[in-house]
CSV table of C-alpha atoms and ligand atoms in Angstrom, one decimal:
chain,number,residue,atom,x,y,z
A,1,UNK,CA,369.5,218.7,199.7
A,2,UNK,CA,365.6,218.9,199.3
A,3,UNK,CA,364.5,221.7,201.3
A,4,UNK,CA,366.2,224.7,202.6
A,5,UNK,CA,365.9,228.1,204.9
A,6,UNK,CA,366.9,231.6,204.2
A,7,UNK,CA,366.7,234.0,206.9
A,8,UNK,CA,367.8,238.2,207.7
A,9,UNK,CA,369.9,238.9,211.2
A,10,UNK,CA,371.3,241.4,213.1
A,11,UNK,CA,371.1,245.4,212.2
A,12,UNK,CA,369.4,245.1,208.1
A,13,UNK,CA,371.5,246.4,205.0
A,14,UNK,CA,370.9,247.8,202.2
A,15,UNK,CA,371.3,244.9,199.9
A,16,UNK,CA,369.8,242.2,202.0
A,17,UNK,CA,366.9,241.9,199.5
A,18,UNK,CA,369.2,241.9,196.6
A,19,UNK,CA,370.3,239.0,198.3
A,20,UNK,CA,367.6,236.8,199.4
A,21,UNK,CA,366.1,237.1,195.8
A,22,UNK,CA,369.6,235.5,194.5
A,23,UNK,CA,368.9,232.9,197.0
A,24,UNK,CA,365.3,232.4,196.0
A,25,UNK,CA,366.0,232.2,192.9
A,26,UNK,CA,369.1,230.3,192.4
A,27,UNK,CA,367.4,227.5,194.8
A,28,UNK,CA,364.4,227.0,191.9
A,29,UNK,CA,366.9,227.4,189.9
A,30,UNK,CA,368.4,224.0,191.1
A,31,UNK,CA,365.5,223.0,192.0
A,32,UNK,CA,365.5,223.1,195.6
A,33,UNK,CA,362.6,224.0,198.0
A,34,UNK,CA,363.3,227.4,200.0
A,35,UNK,CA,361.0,228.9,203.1
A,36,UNK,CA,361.9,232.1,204.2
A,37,UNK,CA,362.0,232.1,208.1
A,38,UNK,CA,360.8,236.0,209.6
A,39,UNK,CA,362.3,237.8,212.0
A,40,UNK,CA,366.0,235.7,211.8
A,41,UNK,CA,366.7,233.5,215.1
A,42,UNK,CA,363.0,234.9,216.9
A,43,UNK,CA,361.0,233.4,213.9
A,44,UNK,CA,362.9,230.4,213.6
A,45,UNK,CA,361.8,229.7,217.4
A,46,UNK,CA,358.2,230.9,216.6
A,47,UNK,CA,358.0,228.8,213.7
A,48,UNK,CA,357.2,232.1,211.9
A,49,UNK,CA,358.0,230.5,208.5
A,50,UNK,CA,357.1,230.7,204.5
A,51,UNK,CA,357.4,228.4,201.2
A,52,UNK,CA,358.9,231.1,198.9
A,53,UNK,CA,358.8,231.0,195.3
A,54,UNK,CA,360.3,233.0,192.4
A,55,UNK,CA,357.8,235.5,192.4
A,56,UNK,CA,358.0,235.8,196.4
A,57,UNK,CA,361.1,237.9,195.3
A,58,UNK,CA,359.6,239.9,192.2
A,59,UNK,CA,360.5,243.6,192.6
A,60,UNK,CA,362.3,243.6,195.6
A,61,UNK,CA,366.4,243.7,194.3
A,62,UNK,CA,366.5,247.9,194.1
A,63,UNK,CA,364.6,247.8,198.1
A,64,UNK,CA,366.3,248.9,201.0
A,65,UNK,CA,365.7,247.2,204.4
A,66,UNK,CA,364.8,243.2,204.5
A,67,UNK,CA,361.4,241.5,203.1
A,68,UNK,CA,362.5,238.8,205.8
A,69,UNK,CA,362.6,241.7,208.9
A,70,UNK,CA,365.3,241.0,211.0
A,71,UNK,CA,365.7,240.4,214.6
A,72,UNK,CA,368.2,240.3,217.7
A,73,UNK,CA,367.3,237.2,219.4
A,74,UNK,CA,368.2,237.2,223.1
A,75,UNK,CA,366.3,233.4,223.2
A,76,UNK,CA,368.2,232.1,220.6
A,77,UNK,CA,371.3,232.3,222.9
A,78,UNK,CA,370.0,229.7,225.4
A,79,UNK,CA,369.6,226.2,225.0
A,80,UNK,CA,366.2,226.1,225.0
A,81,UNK,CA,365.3,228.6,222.2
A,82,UNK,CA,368.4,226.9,220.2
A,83,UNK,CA,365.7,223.6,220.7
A,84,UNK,CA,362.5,225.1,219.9
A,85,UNK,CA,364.4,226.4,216.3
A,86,UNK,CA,365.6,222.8,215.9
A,87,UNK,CA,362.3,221.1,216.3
A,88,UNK,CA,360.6,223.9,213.6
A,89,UNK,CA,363.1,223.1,210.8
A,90,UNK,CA,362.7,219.4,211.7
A,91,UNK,CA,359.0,219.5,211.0
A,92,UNK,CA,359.3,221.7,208.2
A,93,UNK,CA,362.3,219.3,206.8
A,94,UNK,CA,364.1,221.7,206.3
A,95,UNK,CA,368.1,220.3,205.8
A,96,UNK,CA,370.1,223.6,205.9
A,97,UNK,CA,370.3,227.0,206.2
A,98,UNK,CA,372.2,230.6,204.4
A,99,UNK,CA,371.9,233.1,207.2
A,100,UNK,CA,372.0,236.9,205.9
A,101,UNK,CA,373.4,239.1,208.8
A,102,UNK,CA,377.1,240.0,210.5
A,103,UNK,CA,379.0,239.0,213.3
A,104,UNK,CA,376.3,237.9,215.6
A,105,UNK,CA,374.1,236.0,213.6
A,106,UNK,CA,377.2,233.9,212.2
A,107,UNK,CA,378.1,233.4,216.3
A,108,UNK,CA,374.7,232.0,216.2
A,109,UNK,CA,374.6,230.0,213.3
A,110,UNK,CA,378.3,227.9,214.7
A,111,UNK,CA,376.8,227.1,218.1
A,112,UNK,CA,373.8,226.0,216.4
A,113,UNK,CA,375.2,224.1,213.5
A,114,UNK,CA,377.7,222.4,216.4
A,115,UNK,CA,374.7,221.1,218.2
A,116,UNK,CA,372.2,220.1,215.5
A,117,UNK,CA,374.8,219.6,212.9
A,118,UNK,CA,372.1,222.0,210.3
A,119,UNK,CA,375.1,222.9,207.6
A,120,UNK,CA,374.7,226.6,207.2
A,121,UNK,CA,376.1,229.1,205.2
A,122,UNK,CA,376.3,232.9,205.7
A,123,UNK,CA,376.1,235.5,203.0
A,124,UNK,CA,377.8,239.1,204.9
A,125,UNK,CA,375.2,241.5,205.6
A,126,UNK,CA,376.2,244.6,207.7
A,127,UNK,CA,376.6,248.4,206.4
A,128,UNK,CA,379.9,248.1,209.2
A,129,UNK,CA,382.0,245.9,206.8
A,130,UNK,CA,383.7,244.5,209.9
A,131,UNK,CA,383.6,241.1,208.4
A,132,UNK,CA,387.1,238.9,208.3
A,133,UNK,CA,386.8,236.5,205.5
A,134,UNK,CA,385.3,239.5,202.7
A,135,UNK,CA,386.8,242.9,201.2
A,136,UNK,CA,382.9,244.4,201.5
A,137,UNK,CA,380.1,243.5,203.2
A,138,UNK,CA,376.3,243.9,201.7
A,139,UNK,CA,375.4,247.7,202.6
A,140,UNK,CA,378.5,249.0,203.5
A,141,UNK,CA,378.6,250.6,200.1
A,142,UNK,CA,375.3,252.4,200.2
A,143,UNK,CA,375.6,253.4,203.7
A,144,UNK,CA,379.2,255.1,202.8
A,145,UNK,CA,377.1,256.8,200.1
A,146,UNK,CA,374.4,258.0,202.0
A,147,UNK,CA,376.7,259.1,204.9
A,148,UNK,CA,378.8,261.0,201.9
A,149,UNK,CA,375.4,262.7,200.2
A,150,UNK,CA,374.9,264.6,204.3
A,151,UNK,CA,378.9,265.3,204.8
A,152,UNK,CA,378.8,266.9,200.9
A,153,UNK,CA,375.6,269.0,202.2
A,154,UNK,CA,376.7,270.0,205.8
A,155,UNK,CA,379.8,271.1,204.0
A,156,UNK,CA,377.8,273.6,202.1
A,157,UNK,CA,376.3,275.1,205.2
A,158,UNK,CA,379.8,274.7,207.5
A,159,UNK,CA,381.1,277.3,204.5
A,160,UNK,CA,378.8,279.5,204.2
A,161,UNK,CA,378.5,280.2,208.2
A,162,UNK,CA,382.6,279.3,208.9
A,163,UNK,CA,381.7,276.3,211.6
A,164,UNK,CA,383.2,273.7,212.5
A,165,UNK,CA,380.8,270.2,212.2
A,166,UNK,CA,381.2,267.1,213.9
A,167,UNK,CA,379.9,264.8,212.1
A,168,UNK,CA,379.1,261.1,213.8
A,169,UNK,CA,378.7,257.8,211.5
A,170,UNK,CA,377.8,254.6,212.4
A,171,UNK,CA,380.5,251.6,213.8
A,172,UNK,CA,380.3,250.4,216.9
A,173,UNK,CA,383.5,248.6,216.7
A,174,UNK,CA,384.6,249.3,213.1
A,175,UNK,CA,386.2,252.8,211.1
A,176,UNK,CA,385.0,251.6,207.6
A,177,UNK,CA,382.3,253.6,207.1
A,178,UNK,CA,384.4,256.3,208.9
A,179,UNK,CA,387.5,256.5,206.4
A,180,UNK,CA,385.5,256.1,203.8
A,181,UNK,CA,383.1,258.5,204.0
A,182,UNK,CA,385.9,261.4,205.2
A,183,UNK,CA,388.1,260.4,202.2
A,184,UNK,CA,385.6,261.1,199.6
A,185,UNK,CA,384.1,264.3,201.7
A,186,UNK,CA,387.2,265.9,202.0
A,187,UNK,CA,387.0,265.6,206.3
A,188,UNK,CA,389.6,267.4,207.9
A,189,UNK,CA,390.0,264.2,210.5
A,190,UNK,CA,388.7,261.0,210.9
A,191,UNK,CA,388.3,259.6,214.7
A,192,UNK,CA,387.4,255.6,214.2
A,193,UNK,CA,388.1,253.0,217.2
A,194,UNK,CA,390.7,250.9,216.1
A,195,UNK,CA,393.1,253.9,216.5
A,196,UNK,CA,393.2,256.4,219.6
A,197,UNK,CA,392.9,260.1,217.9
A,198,UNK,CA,393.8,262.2,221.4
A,199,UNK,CA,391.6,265.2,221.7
A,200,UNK,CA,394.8,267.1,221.7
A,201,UNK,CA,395.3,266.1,217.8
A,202,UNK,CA,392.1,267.1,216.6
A,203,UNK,CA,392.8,270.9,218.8
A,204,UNK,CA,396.2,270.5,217.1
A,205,UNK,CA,394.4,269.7,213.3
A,206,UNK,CA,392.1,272.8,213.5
A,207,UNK,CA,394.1,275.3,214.8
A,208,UNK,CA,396.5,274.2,212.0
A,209,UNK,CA,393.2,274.9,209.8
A,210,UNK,CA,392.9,278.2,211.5
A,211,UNK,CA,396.9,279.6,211.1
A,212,UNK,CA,396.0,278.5,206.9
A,213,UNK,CA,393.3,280.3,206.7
A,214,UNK,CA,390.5,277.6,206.9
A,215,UNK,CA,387.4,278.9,207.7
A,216,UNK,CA,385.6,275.5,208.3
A,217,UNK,CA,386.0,272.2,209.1
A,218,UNK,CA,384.7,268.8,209.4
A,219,UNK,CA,385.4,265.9,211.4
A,220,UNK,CA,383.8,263.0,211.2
A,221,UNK,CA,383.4,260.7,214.2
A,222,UNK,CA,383.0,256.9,214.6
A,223,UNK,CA,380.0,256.0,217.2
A,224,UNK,CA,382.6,253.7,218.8
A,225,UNK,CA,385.3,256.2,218.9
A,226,UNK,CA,387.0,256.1,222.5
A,227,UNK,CA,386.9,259.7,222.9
A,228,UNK,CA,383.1,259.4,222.7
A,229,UNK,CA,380.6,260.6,220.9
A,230,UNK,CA,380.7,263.3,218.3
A,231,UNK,CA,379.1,265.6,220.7
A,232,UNK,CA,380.9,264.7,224.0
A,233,UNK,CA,383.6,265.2,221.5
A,234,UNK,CA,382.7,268.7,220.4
A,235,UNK,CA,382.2,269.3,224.0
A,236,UNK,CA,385.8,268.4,224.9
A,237,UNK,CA,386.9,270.3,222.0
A,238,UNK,CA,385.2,273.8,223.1
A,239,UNK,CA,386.8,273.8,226.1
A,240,UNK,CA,390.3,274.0,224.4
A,241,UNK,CA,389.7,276.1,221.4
A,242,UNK,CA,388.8,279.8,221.0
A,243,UNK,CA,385.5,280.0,223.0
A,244,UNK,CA,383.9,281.7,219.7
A,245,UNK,CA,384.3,278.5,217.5
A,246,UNK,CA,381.0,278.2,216.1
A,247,UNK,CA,380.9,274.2,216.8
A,248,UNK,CA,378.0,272.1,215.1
A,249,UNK,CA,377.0,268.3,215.6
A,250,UNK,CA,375.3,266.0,213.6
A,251,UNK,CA,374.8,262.5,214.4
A,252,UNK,CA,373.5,260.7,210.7
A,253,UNK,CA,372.2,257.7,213.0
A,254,UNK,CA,370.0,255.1,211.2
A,255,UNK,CA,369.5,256.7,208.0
A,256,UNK,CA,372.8,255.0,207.2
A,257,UNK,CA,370.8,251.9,207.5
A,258,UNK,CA,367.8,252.6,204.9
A,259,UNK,CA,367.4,253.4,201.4
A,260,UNK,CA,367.8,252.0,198.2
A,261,UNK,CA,371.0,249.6,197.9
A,262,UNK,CA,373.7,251.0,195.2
A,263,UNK,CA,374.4,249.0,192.1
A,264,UNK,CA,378.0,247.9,193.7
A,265,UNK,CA,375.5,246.3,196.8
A,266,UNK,CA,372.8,244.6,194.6
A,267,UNK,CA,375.7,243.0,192.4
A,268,UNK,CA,377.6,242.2,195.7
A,269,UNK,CA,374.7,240.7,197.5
A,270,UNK,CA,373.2,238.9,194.5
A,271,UNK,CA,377.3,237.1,193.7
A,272,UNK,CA,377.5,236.4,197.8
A,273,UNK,CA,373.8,234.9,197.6
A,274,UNK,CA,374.5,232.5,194.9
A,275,UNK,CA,377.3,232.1,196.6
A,276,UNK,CA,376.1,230.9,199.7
A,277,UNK,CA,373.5,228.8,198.0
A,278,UNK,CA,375.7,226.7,195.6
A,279,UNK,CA,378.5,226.2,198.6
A,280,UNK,CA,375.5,224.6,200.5
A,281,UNK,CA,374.5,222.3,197.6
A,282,UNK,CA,378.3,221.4,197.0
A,283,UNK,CA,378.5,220.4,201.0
A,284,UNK,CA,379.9,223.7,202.8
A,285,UNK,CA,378.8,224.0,206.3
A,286,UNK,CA,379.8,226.8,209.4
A,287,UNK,CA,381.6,229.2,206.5
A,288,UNK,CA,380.6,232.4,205.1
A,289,UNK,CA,380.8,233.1,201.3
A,290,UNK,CA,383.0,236.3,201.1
A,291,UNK,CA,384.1,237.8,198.2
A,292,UNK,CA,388.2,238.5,198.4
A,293,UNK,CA,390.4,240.1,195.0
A,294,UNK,CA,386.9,239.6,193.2
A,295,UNK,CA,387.2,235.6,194.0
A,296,UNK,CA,384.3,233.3,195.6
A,297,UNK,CA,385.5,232.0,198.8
A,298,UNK,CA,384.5,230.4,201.6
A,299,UNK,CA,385.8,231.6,205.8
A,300,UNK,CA,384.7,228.9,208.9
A,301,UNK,CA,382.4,231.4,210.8
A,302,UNK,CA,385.3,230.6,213.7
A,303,UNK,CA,387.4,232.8,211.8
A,304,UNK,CA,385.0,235.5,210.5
A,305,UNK,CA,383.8,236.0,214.2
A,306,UNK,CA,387.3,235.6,216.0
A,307,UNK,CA,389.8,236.7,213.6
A,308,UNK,CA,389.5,240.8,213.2
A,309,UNK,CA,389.6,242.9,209.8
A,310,UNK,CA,391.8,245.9,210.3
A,311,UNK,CA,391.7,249.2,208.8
A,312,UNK,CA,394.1,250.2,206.1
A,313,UNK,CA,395.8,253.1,208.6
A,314,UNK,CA,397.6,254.5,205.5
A,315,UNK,CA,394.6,256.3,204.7
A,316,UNK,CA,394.0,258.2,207.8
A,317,UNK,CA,397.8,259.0,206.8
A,318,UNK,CA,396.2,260.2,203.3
A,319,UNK,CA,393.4,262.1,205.1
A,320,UNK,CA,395.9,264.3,207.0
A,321,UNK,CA,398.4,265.0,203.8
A,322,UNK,CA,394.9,265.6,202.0
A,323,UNK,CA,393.6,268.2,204.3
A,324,UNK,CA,397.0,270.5,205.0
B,1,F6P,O1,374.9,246.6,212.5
B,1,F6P,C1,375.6,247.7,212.4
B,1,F6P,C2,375.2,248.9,213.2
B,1,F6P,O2,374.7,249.8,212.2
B,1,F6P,C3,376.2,249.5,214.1
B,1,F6P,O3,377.1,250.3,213.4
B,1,F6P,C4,375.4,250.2,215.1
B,1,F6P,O4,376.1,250.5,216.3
B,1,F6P,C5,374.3,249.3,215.3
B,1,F6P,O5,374.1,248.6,214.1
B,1,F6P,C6,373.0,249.9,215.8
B,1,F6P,O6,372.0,248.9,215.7
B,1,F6P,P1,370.6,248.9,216.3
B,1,F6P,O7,370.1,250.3,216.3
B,1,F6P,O8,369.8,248.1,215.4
B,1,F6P,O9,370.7,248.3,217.7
């Protein structure tokens, strides 16, 4: 393999630079040509490609966000946009591909690598860590971290004027950041979507609060939880609690996404890079490099995108026993 392309997809991470600079720089390295393609699927169509070099990467591993930019394609999914992509790399020469991104862009990557037969390997990028096939995802550690520095601060505040918060992270489908986040900030619940929390439980959790003298609490809400929202949430609550619970909602939205990636990500993202580069020298094609007990492996995107990860459920056991 001559001639390669590295590209960002999906909702950014922090972390995604960390690893398109391993990429970069592991391909000269081995001595492999790498163009970066902008924009993931919609540049690939557009043809909205780069040669990259070693410097293209100087200075970029402690960045936040994605040198590449990133993308959801909507013409990638037809036929036609899958052509236009094809006919780009094939006047570029470029022989395969390591796609940065999460569920969607590995969906991608299959249907296309089934057609054009471009091997391509995926390095997980996605703050939700709802990768199969990986223990972490690039971002998911910073995000947990920033979501942690605004719980630790609200908490402050919740104290001092004895309210309850609702506090909403991100995961549309996925708890990780969730858990995670209400563990180390000492949450009084944690609603995610893989498990129904009734409203009557979280009435139940802080009037338990209330008879031990809590003064205030927080709860920190999933965006995919099925009760809803953290505020339509906090507006089912009011109705069933004292009438004078001084309720509060904060929704930390995309902040979650930005800022500079924490040591755990850059290392993360710089492994999964190399990773994903050297499994597409030694002949992988349609997996993702994952990292699993601290090993290099390698998941068919099949199984990343079909097979789900679950949540450990023992630790929304720990977060009850933890906040009696
Ligand atoms: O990609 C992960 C994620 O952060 C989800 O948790 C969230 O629902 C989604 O992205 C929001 O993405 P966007 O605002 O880019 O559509």
């Amino acid at each position: 393999m001559k001639r390669i392309g590295v590209f960002t997809s999906g909702g950014d991470a922090p972390g995604m630079n960390a690893c398109i600079r391993a990429v970069v720089r592991g391909a000269c390295y081995h001595g492999i040509e790498v163009f970066g393609i902008r924009r993931g699927y919609s540049g690939m169509i557009a043809g909205d490609v780069y040669k990259m070099e070693s410097h293209s990467v100087s200075n970029i591993v402690q960045r936040g966000g994605t040198i590449l930019k990133s993308a959801r394609s909507k013409e990638f999914m037809t036929p036609e946009g899958r052509r236009k992509a094809y006919d780009n790399l094939q006047s570029l020469g470029i022989e395969g591909l390591i796609a940065i991104g999460g569920n969607g862009t590995f969906t991608g990557a299959m249907i296309f690598g089934n057609e054009y037969g471009i091997p391509t390997v995926g390095a997980p990028g996605t703050i939700d860590n709802d990768l199969y096939g990986t223990d972490y995802t690039i971002g998911f550690d910073t995000a947990v971290n920033t979501a942690l520095d605004a719980i630790d601060r609200i908490r402050d505040t919740a104290s001092s004027h004895d309210r309850i918060f609702f506090i909403e992270v991100m995961g549309r489908d996925s708890g990780y950041i969730a858990i995670q986040s209400g563990i180390a900030g000492g949450a009084e619940l944690v609603m995610v979507p893989e498990v129904l929390t009734p409203i009557s439980q979280v009435v139940d959790t802080l009037k338990q609060g209330w008879s031990r003298s809590k003064s205030s609490s927080i709860i920190i809400v999933a965006e995919g939880d099925e009760e809803g929202s953290a505020q339509e949430v906090a507006d089912k609550i009011k109705v069933q609690v004292d009438e004078n619970a001084d309720i509060r909602v904060t929704t930390l939205g995309h902040t979650q996404r930005g800022g500079t990636p924490s040591a755990y990500d850059r290392i993360l993202a710089s492994r999964l890079g190399l990773g994903a580069l050297e499994g597409l020298i030694a002949g992988q094609k349609n997996v993702m490099a994952g990292i699993i007990n601290n090993e290099l492996v390698y998941t068919p995107f099949e199984d990343t995108i079909r097979l789900p990860k679950p949540i450990n459920e023992d630790l929304l056991r720990m977060v009850k026993i933890l906040s009696v």
